[in-house]
PDB file of C-alpha atoms in Angstrom:
ATOM      1  CA  MET S  20      14.993  -9.882  32.968  1.00 67.00           C
ATOM      2  CA  ALA S  21      11.925  -7.752  32.230  1.00 85.00           C
ATOM      3  CA  LYS S  22       8.724  -8.852  34.198  1.00 92.00           C
ATOM      4  CA  ALA S  23       4.885  -8.674  33.949  1.00 94.00           C
ATOM      5  CA  ALA S  24       2.121 -10.742  35.232  1.00 94.00           C
ATOM      6  CA  PRO S  25       1.127 -13.559  32.977  1.00 94.00           C
ATOM      7  CA  ALA S  26      -2.285 -12.225  32.480  1.00 94.00           C
ATOM      8  CA  GLU S  27      -0.831  -8.882  31.619  1.00 95.00           C
ATOM      9  CA  GLN S  28       1.283 -10.723  29.107  1.00 96.00           C
ATOM     10  CA  LEU S  29      -1.652 -12.495  27.482  1.00 96.00           C
ATOM     11  CA  LYS S  30      -2.748  -8.977  26.658  1.00 97.00           C
ATOM     12  CA  LEU S  31       0.335  -8.771  24.157  1.00 97.00           C
ATOM     13  CA  LEU S  32      -1.463 -11.169  21.828  1.00 97.00           C
ATOM     14  CA  GLU S  33      -4.277  -9.050  21.522  1.00 97.00           C
ATOM     15  CA  LEU S  34      -2.037  -5.776  20.882  1.00 97.00           C
ATOM     16  CA  GLN S  35      -0.061  -7.832  18.511  1.00 97.00           C
ATOM     17  CA  GLY S  36      -3.519  -8.624  16.767  1.00 97.00           C
ATOM     18  CA  LEU S  37      -4.122  -5.132  16.097  1.00 98.00           C
ATOM     19  CA  ASP S  38      -0.459  -4.517  15.005  1.00 97.00           C
ATOM     20  CA  ALA S  39      -0.923  -7.132  12.502  1.00 96.00           C
ATOM     21  CA  LYS S  40      -4.088  -5.670  11.277  1.00 97.00           C
ATOM     22  CA  LEU S  41      -2.266  -2.502  10.858  1.00 97.00           C
ATOM     23  CA  LYS S  42       0.622  -4.177   8.789  1.00 96.00           C
ATOM     24  CA  SER S  43      -1.957  -6.055   6.776  1.00 97.00           C
ATOM     25  CA  LEU S  44      -3.825  -2.716   5.959  1.00 97.00           C
ATOM     26  CA  ALA S  45      -0.586  -1.110   5.196  1.00 97.00           C
ATOM     27  CA  GLY S  46       0.169  -4.100   2.704  1.00 97.00           C
ATOM     28  CA  ARG S  47      -3.143  -3.807   0.917  1.00 96.00           C
ATOM     29  CA  ARG S  48      -2.594   0.152   0.675  1.00 96.00           C
ATOM     30  CA  LYS S  49       0.856  -0.413  -0.781  1.00 96.00           C
ATOM     31  CA  VAL S  50      -0.703  -3.014  -3.520  1.00 95.00           C
ATOM     32  CA  LEU S  51      -3.212  -0.527  -4.443  1.00 96.00           C
ATOM     33  CA  GLU S  52      -0.858   2.346  -4.647  1.00 94.00           C
ATOM     34  CA  THR S  53       1.441   0.330  -6.753  1.00 93.00           C
ATOM     35  CA  ASP S  54      -1.176  -1.270  -9.063  1.00 95.00           C
ATOM     36  CA  PRO S  55       0.475  -2.023 -12.034  1.00 94.00           C
ATOM     37  CA  ARG S  56      -2.512  -0.877 -14.565  1.00 93.00           C
ATOM     38  CA  ILE S  57      -1.632   2.576 -13.470  1.00 92.00           C
ATOM     39  CA  ALA S  58       1.961   2.330 -14.561  1.00 91.00           C
ATOM     40  CA  ASP S  59       0.801   0.552 -17.812  1.00 94.00           C
ATOM     41  CA  LEU S  60      -1.636   3.124 -18.508  1.00 94.00           C
ATOM     42  CA  GLN S  61       0.673   5.824 -17.916  1.00 93.00           C
ATOM     43  CA  ASP S  62       3.206   4.372 -20.168  1.00 95.00           C
ATOM     44  CA  ALA S  63       0.519   4.016 -22.969  1.00 96.00           C
ATOM     45  CA  LEU S  64      -0.829   7.382 -22.402  1.00 95.00           C
ATOM     46  CA  ASN S  65       2.893   9.040 -22.887  1.00 96.00           C
ATOM     47  CA  VAL S  66       3.052   7.094 -25.864  1.00 97.00           C
ATOM     48  CA  ALA S  67      -0.498   8.097 -27.204  1.00 97.00           C
ATOM     49  CA  ASN S  68       0.385  11.782 -26.316  1.00 97.00           C
ATOM     50  CA  GLY S  69       3.559  11.720 -28.009  1.00 97.00           C
ATOM     51  CA  GLU S  70       2.008  10.604 -31.163  1.00 97.00           C
ATOM     52  CA  LEU S  71      -0.634  13.062 -30.606  1.00 97.00           C
ATOM     53  CA  GLY S  72       1.637  15.887 -30.473  1.00 97.00           C
ATOM     54  CA  ALA S  73       3.532  14.604 -33.585  1.00 97.00           C
ATOM     55  CA  ALA S  74      -0.160  14.587 -35.126  1.00 97.00           C
ATOM     56  CA  LYS S  75      -0.767  18.171 -34.085  1.00 97.00           C
ATOM     57  CA  MET S  76       2.476  19.243 -35.406  1.00 97.00           C
ATOM     58  CA  ALA S  77       1.827  17.682 -38.918  1.00 97.00           C
ATOM     59  CA  VAL S  78      -1.442  19.510 -39.065  1.00 97.00           C
ATOM     60  CA  HIS S  79      -0.178  22.756 -37.798  1.00 97.00           C
ATOM     61  CA  ASP S  80       2.659  22.418 -40.567  1.00 96.00           C
ATOM     62  CA  ALA S  81       0.325  21.597 -43.224  1.00 96.00           C
ATOM     63  CA  GLU S  82      -2.017  24.509 -42.470  1.00 96.00           C
ATOM     64  CA  ALA S  83       1.130  26.862 -42.455  1.00 96.00           C
ATOM     65  CA  GLU S  84       1.911  25.431 -46.087  1.00 95.00           C
ATOM     66  CA  LEU S  85      -1.787  25.829 -46.951  1.00 94.00           C
ATOM     67  CA  ARG S  86      -1.569  29.625 -46.114  1.00 95.00           C
ATOM     68  CA  ARG S  87       1.596  30.108 -47.966  1.00 94.00           C
ATOM     69  CA  SER S  88      -0.115  28.377 -51.165  1.00 93.00           C
ATOM     70  CA  GLU S  89      -3.230  30.469 -50.655  1.00 92.00           C
ATOM     71  CA  ALA S  90      -0.993  33.595 -50.723  1.00 94.00           C
ATOM     72  CA  ASP S  91       0.768  32.412 -53.741  1.00 91.00           C
ATOM     73  CA  VAL S  92      -2.573  31.629 -55.561  1.00 91.00           C
ATOM     74  CA  GLU S  93      -3.939  35.124 -54.493  1.00 92.00           C
ATOM     75  CA  GLN S  94      -0.704  36.843 -55.564  1.00 92.00           C
ATOM     76  CA  VAL S  95      -0.841  35.433 -59.103  1.00 89.00           C
ATOM     77  CA  THR S  96      -4.582  36.019 -59.222  1.00 89.00           C
ATOM     78  CA  SER S  97      -4.039  39.895 -58.444  1.00 89.00           C
ATOM     79  CA  ARG S  98      -1.355  40.056 -61.237  1.00 87.00           C
ATOM     80  CA  ILE S  99      -3.799  38.631 -63.849  1.00 85.00           C
ATOM     81  CA  GLU S 100      -6.791  40.815 -62.841  1.00 83.00           C
ATOM     82  CA  ARG S 101      -4.211  43.954 -63.109  1.00 84.00           C
ATOM     83  CA  ASP S 102      -2.903  42.692 -66.601  1.00 74.00           C
ATOM     84  CA  GLU S 103      -6.542  41.876 -67.814  1.00 80.00           C
ATOM     85  CA  ALA S 104      -7.596  45.213 -66.869  1.00 78.00           C
ATOM     86  CA  ARG S 105      -4.742  46.794 -68.893  1.00 76.00           C
ATOM     87  CA  LEU S 106      -5.509  44.526 -71.801  1.00 72.00           C
ATOM     88  CA  ASN S 107      -9.264  45.201 -71.704  1.00 75.00           C
ATOM     89  CA  SER S 108      -8.433  48.978 -71.616  1.00 73.00           C
ATOM     90  CA  GLY S 109      -6.790  48.662 -75.197  1.00 65.00           C
ATOM     91  CA  THR S 110      -4.163  51.333 -74.382  1.00 67.00           C
ATOM     92  CA  GLY S 111      -0.516  50.812 -75.364  1.00 59.00           C
ATOM     93  CA  LEU S 112       1.206  49.477 -78.389  1.00 58.00           C
ATOM     94  CA  SER S 113      -0.081  46.317 -80.103  1.00 67.00           C
ATOM     95  CA  LYS S 114       3.402  44.604 -79.317  1.00 73.00           C
ATOM     96  CA  ASP S 115       2.769  45.425 -75.620  1.00 66.00           C
ATOM     97  CA  LEU S 116      -0.798  44.182 -75.788  1.00 66.00           C
ATOM     98  CA  VAL S 117       0.445  41.041 -77.239  1.00 74.00           C
ATOM     99  CA  ALA S 118       3.145  40.507 -74.761  1.00 76.00           C
ATOM    100  CA  LEU S 119       0.390  41.231 -71.940  1.00 74.00           C
ATOM    101  CA  GLN S 120      -1.567  38.288 -73.529  1.00 80.00           C
ATOM    102  CA  SER S 121       1.212  35.973 -73.281  1.00 80.00           C
ATOM    103  CA  ASP S 122       1.935  37.017 -69.889  1.00 83.00           C
ATOM    104  CA  ILE S 123      -1.613  36.428 -68.921  1.00 81.00           C
ATOM    105  CA  ALA S 124      -1.728  33.161 -70.378  1.00 85.00           C
ATOM    106  CA  SER S 125       1.528  32.213 -68.359  1.00 86.00           C
ATOM    107  CA  LEU S 126       0.037  33.425 -65.330  1.00 85.00           C
ATOM    108  CA  ASN S 127      -2.932  31.474 -65.639  1.00 86.00           C
ATOM    109  CA  LYS S 128      -0.947  28.276 -66.152  1.00 90.00           C
ATOM    110  CA  ARG S 129       0.995  29.417 -63.070  1.00 90.00           C
ATOM    111  CA  ARG S 130      -2.180  29.956 -61.223  1.00 89.00           C
ATOM    112  CA  SER S 131      -3.595  26.495 -62.282  1.00 90.00           C
ATOM    113  CA  ASP S 132      -0.396  24.774 -61.035  1.00 89.00           C
ATOM    114  CA  LEU S 133      -0.666  26.450 -57.635  1.00 91.00           C
ATOM    115  CA  GLU S 134      -4.297  25.610 -57.459  1.00 92.00           C
ATOM    116  CA  ASP S 135      -3.269  21.972 -58.000  1.00 92.00           C
ATOM    117  CA  VAL S 136      -0.506  22.431 -55.153  1.00 94.00           C
ATOM    118  CA  GLU S 137      -3.336  23.879 -52.752  1.00 94.00           C
ATOM    119  CA  LEU S 138      -5.794  20.979 -53.574  1.00 96.00           C
ATOM    120  CA  GLU S 139      -3.176  18.384 -52.775  1.00 96.00           C
ATOM    121  CA  ILE S 140      -2.247  20.213 -49.563  1.00 96.00           C
ATOM    122  CA  LEU S 141      -6.059  20.312 -48.588  1.00 96.00           C
ATOM    123  CA  GLU S 142      -6.427  16.750 -49.160  1.00 96.00           C
ATOM    124  CA  ARG S 143      -3.344  15.832 -47.196  1.00 96.00           C
ATOM    125  CA  LEU S 144      -4.613  18.243 -44.459  1.00 96.00           C
ATOM    126  CA  ASP S 145      -7.748  16.572 -44.293  1.00 97.00           C
ATOM    127  CA  THR S 146      -5.975  13.069 -43.742  1.00 97.00           C
ATOM    128  CA  LEU S 147      -3.595  14.641 -41.194  1.00 97.00           C
ATOM    129  CA  ARG S 148      -6.833  16.203 -39.427  1.00 97.00           C
ATOM    130  CA  GLU S 149      -8.429  12.818 -39.394  1.00 97.00           C
ATOM    131  CA  ARG S 150      -5.505  11.024 -37.790  1.00 97.00           C
ATOM    132  CA  GLN S 151      -5.178  13.744 -35.330  1.00 97.00           C
ATOM    133  CA  ALA S 152      -8.566  13.207 -34.340  1.00 97.00           C
ATOM    134  CA  ALA S 153      -8.356   9.524 -34.135  1.00 97.00           C
ATOM    135  CA  GLN S 154      -5.387   9.931 -31.873  1.00 97.00           C
ATOM    136  CA  GLN S 155      -7.141  12.352 -29.788  1.00 97.00           C
ATOM    137  CA  THR S 156      -9.785   9.628 -29.356  1.00 97.00           C
ATOM    138  CA  ILE S 157      -7.146   7.183 -28.282  1.00 97.00           C
ATOM    139  CA  VAL S 158      -5.671   9.576 -25.703  1.00 97.00           C
ATOM    140  CA  ASP S 159      -9.193  10.298 -24.512  1.00 97.00           C
ATOM    141  CA  ASP S 160      -9.970   6.640 -24.050  1.00 97.00           C
ATOM    142  CA  ILE S 161      -6.871   5.931 -22.318  1.00 96.00           C
ATOM    143  CA  GLN S 162      -7.319   8.880 -19.877  1.00 96.00           C
ATOM    144  CA  GLY S 163     -11.004   7.527 -19.288  1.00 96.00           C
ATOM    145  CA  SER S 164      -9.456   4.238 -18.373  1.00 95.00           C
ATOM    146  CA  PHE S 165      -7.079   5.931 -16.162  1.00 93.00           C
ATOM    147  CA  ALA S 166      -9.504   8.174 -14.473  1.00 94.00           C
ATOM    148  CA  GLY S 167     -11.829   5.179 -13.870  1.00 95.00           C
ATOM    149  CA  ILE S 168      -9.192   2.907 -12.222  1.00 95.00           C
ATOM    150  CA  ARG S 169      -7.782   5.857 -10.391  1.00 94.00           C
ATOM    151  CA  ALA S 170     -11.061   6.657  -8.738  1.00 96.00           C
ATOM    152  CA  GLU S 171     -11.449   3.025  -7.989  1.00 95.00           C
ATOM    153  CA  LEU S 172      -8.256   2.821  -6.335  1.00 96.00           C
ATOM    154  CA  ASP S 173      -8.647   6.066  -4.486  1.00 96.00           C
ATOM    155  CA  GLU S 174     -11.894   4.966  -3.170  1.00 97.00           C
ATOM    156  CA  ALA S 175     -10.150   1.532  -1.962  1.00 97.00           C
ATOM    157  CA  ILE S 176      -7.351   3.484  -0.434  1.00 97.00           C
ATOM    158  CA  ALA S 177      -9.705   5.987   1.546  1.00 97.00           C
ATOM    159  CA  GLU S 178     -11.700   2.931   3.020  1.00 97.00           C
ATOM    160  CA  ILE S 179      -8.338   1.505   4.196  1.00 97.00           C
ATOM    161  CA  ALA S 180      -7.150   4.810   5.593  1.00 97.00           C
ATOM    162  CA  ALA S 181     -10.417   4.952   7.466  1.00 97.00           C
ATOM    163  CA  GLU S 182      -9.937   1.310   8.808  1.00 97.00           C
ATOM    164  CA  GLU S 183      -6.510   2.218   9.751  1.00 97.00           C
ATOM    165  CA  THR S 184      -7.581   5.290  11.766  1.00 97.00           C
ATOM    166  CA  LEU S 185      -9.991   3.178  13.601  1.00 98.00           C
ATOM    167  CA  VAL S 186      -7.715   0.379  14.279  1.00 98.00           C
ATOM    168  CA  ARG S 187      -4.939   2.807  15.159  1.00 97.00           C
ATOM    169  CA  GLY S 188      -7.432   4.432  17.942  1.00 97.00           C
ATOM    170  CA  GLN S 189      -8.564   0.981  19.145  1.00 97.00           C
ATOM    171  CA  ARG S 190      -4.547   0.176  19.516  1.00 97.00           C
ATOM    172  CA  ALA S 191      -3.667   3.415  21.447  1.00 97.00           C
ATOM    173  CA  ALA S 192      -6.607   3.137  23.770  1.00 97.00           C
ATOM    174  CA  PHE S 193      -5.650  -0.604  24.455  1.00 97.00           C
ATOM    175  CA  ALA S 194      -1.864   0.110  24.853  1.00 97.00           C
ATOM    176  CA  GLU S 195      -2.580   2.913  27.405  1.00 96.00           C
ATOM    177  CA  ALA S 196      -3.936   0.266  29.749  1.00 95.00           C
ATOM    178  CA  LEU S 197      -1.030  -2.217  29.549  1.00 96.00           C
ATOM    179  CA  ASP S 198       1.940  -2.356  32.150  1.00 94.00           C
ATOM    180  CA  ALA S 199       4.194   0.495  30.806  1.00 95.00           C
ATOM    181  CA  GLY S 200       7.414  -1.607  31.343  1.00 95.00           C
ATOM    182  CA  MET S 201       6.061  -4.471  29.446  1.00 96.00           C
ATOM    183  CA  LEU S 202       4.694  -2.173  26.626  1.00 96.00           C
ATOM    184  CA  ALA S 203       8.407  -0.517  26.282  1.00 96.00           C
ATOM    185  CA  VAL S 204       9.663  -4.171  25.856  1.00 96.00           C
ATOM    186  CA  TYR S 205       6.947  -4.945  23.202  1.00 97.00           C
ATOM    187  CA  GLU S 206       7.320  -1.798  21.306  1.00 97.00           C
ATOM    188  CA  LYS S 207      10.937  -2.223  21.064  1.00 97.00           C
ATOM    189  CA  THR S 208      10.753  -5.820  19.897  1.00 96.00           C
ATOM    190  CA  ILE S 209       8.123  -5.121  17.285  1.00 97.00           C
ATOM    191  CA  ALA S 210      10.262  -2.226  15.910  1.00 96.00           C
ATOM    192  CA  LYS S 211      13.312  -4.289  15.703  1.00 95.00           C
ATOM    193  CA  ARG S 212      11.757  -7.802  14.830  1.00 94.00           C
ATOM    194  CA  GLY S 213       8.449  -6.840  13.210  1.00 93.00           C
ATOM    195  CA  VAL S 214       6.636  -9.113  15.279  1.00 96.00           C
ATOM    196  CA  GLY S 215       6.189  -8.166  18.943  1.00 97.00           C
ATOM    197  CA  ALA S 216       4.697 -11.107  20.440  1.00 97.00           C
ATOM    198  CA  ALA S 217       3.272 -14.475  19.920  1.00 96.00           C
ATOM    199  CA  ARG S 218       1.939 -17.804  21.506  1.00 96.00           C
ATOM    200  CA  LEU S 219       4.168 -20.571  22.564  1.00 95.00           C
ATOM    201  CA  PHE S 220       1.755 -23.423  21.746  1.00 94.00           C
ATOM    202  CA  HIS S 221       2.681 -27.076  22.668  1.00 92.00           C
ATOM    203  CA  GLY S 222       6.477 -26.292  22.310  1.00 93.00           C
ATOM    204  CA  LYS S 223       5.829 -24.305  18.924  1.00 94.00           C
ATOM    205  CA  SER S 224       6.633 -20.683  18.561  1.00 94.00           C
ATOM    206  CA  GLU S 225       3.951 -19.100  16.689  1.00 95.00           C
ATOM    207  CA  GLY S 226       6.319 -16.205  15.729  1.00 94.00           C
ATOM    208  CA  SER S 227       8.864 -18.356  14.004  1.00 94.00           C
ATOM    209  CA  GLY S 228       6.377 -21.341  13.147  1.00 94.00           C
ATOM    210  CA  MET S 229       9.178 -23.606  14.560  1.00 94.00           C
ATOM    211  CA  MET S 230       9.469 -26.073  17.272  1.00 94.00           C
ATOM    212  CA  LEU S 231      11.619 -24.933  19.979  1.00 94.00           C
ATOM    213  CA  SER S 232      14.911 -27.210  20.720  1.00 94.00           C
ATOM    214  CA  PRO S 233      14.493 -29.385  23.864  1.00 93.00           C
ATOM    215  CA  GLY S 234      17.206 -26.950  25.603  1.00 95.00           C
ATOM    216  CA  ASP S 235      15.392 -23.820  24.509  1.00 94.00           C
ATOM    217  CA  LEU S 236      12.004 -25.201  25.582  1.00 92.00           C
ATOM    218  CA  ALA S 237      13.561 -26.185  28.958  1.00 92.00           C
ATOM    219  CA  GLU S 238      14.891 -22.690  29.682  1.00 93.00           C
ATOM    220  CA  VAL S 239      11.565 -21.132  28.782  1.00 92.00           C
ATOM    221  CA  LYS S 240       9.623 -23.765  31.150  1.00 89.00           C
ATOM    222  CA  ALA S 241      12.289 -22.893  33.720  1.00 91.00           C
ATOM    223  CA  ALA S 242      11.558 -18.884  33.594  1.00 92.00           C
ATOM    224  CA  ALA S 243       9.384 -17.627  36.330  1.00 93.00           C
ATOM    225  CA  ASP S 244       5.710 -17.094  35.166  1.00 92.00           C
ATOM    226  CA  ASP S 245       6.226 -13.393  35.349  1.00 94.00           C
ATOM    227  CA  ASP S 246       9.368 -13.398  33.146  1.00 94.00           C
ATOM    228  CA  ILE S 247       9.381 -11.954  29.873  1.00 96.00           C
ATOM    229  CA  VAL S 248      10.851 -14.515  27.526  1.00 96.00           C
ATOM    230  CA  PHE S 249      11.797 -14.458  23.943  1.00 95.00           C
ATOM    231  CA  CYS S 250      11.727 -16.711  20.852  1.00 95.00           C
ATOM    232  CA  PRO S 251      15.096 -17.889  20.142  1.00 94.00           C
ATOM    233  CA  ASP S 252      14.449 -17.823  16.414  1.00 93.00           C
ATOM    234  CA  SER S 253      12.161 -14.697  15.813  1.00 94.00           C
ATOM    235  CA  GLY S 254      13.293 -12.659  18.650  1.00 95.00           C
ATOM    236  CA  CYS S 255       9.606 -11.816  19.703  1.00 96.00           C
ATOM    237  CA  ILE S 256       8.031 -12.054  23.045  1.00 97.00           C
ATOM    238  CA  LEU S 257       6.670 -15.615  23.776  1.00 96.00           C
ATOM    239  CA  VAL S 258       3.549 -15.548  25.535  1.00 96.00           C
ATOM    240  CA  ARG S 259       3.074 -18.555  27.608  1.00 93.00           C
ATOM    241  CA  SER S 260      -0.105 -20.297  29.066  1.00 85.00           C
ATOM    242  CA  ALA S 261      -0.682 -23.474  31.295  1.00 80.00           C
ATOM    243  CA  GLU S 262      -3.084 -24.941  28.700  1.00 79.00           C
ATOM    244  CA  TRP S 263      -0.657 -24.266  25.794  1.00 82.00           C
ATOM    245  CA  ASN S 264       2.248 -26.252  27.445  1.00 71.00           C
TER     246      ASN S 264
END
């Protein structure tokens, strides 16, 4: 059975306190790192970006359609200008000039129809651009909220990290002064059980929160003062003191 002086064993409670603080800090860090607001905002941002992408694609397609329509209008306008120039020159047979007039009339009708299409595309493009701008605003708002919460969480995590560094330093300095054999038993116990040491207070193990059975309590009391004893339920080291019994 491992041994350590009773006064040395009492120091394990302070070491356990430091380890409990580190565990608490780690728990707080995990809560911050898994803040559900981040996941919710990320999901919302993914959806909003998807809709923004679709809006941008609709604007892109409409702009391409507008360019084709403008080219069609320009092409018909060029033909009208050429035919009008020929007509105004007065050269050619009268039947050819009549046919030219008819062709110009048809082209003007064609240009009017194409301009109507162009106007419809322009109106639709204005609506699509407004929709894209509105969707961009939604994305910007979500990103702003995301950045704000992320900054808040990062600040809190940084504070925890600084406190962890401080407590680890305190623990290292404190552990260095402990009995090496007892410390080794403690480290092995906390690694396996999650709790390294706890008080035995009026027959109750503060490691398990349970009263020891009469038989277990009798065994603990029968052990020498420098014996390192363990909680039968939690497996942690039981630190005894005369005033606690």
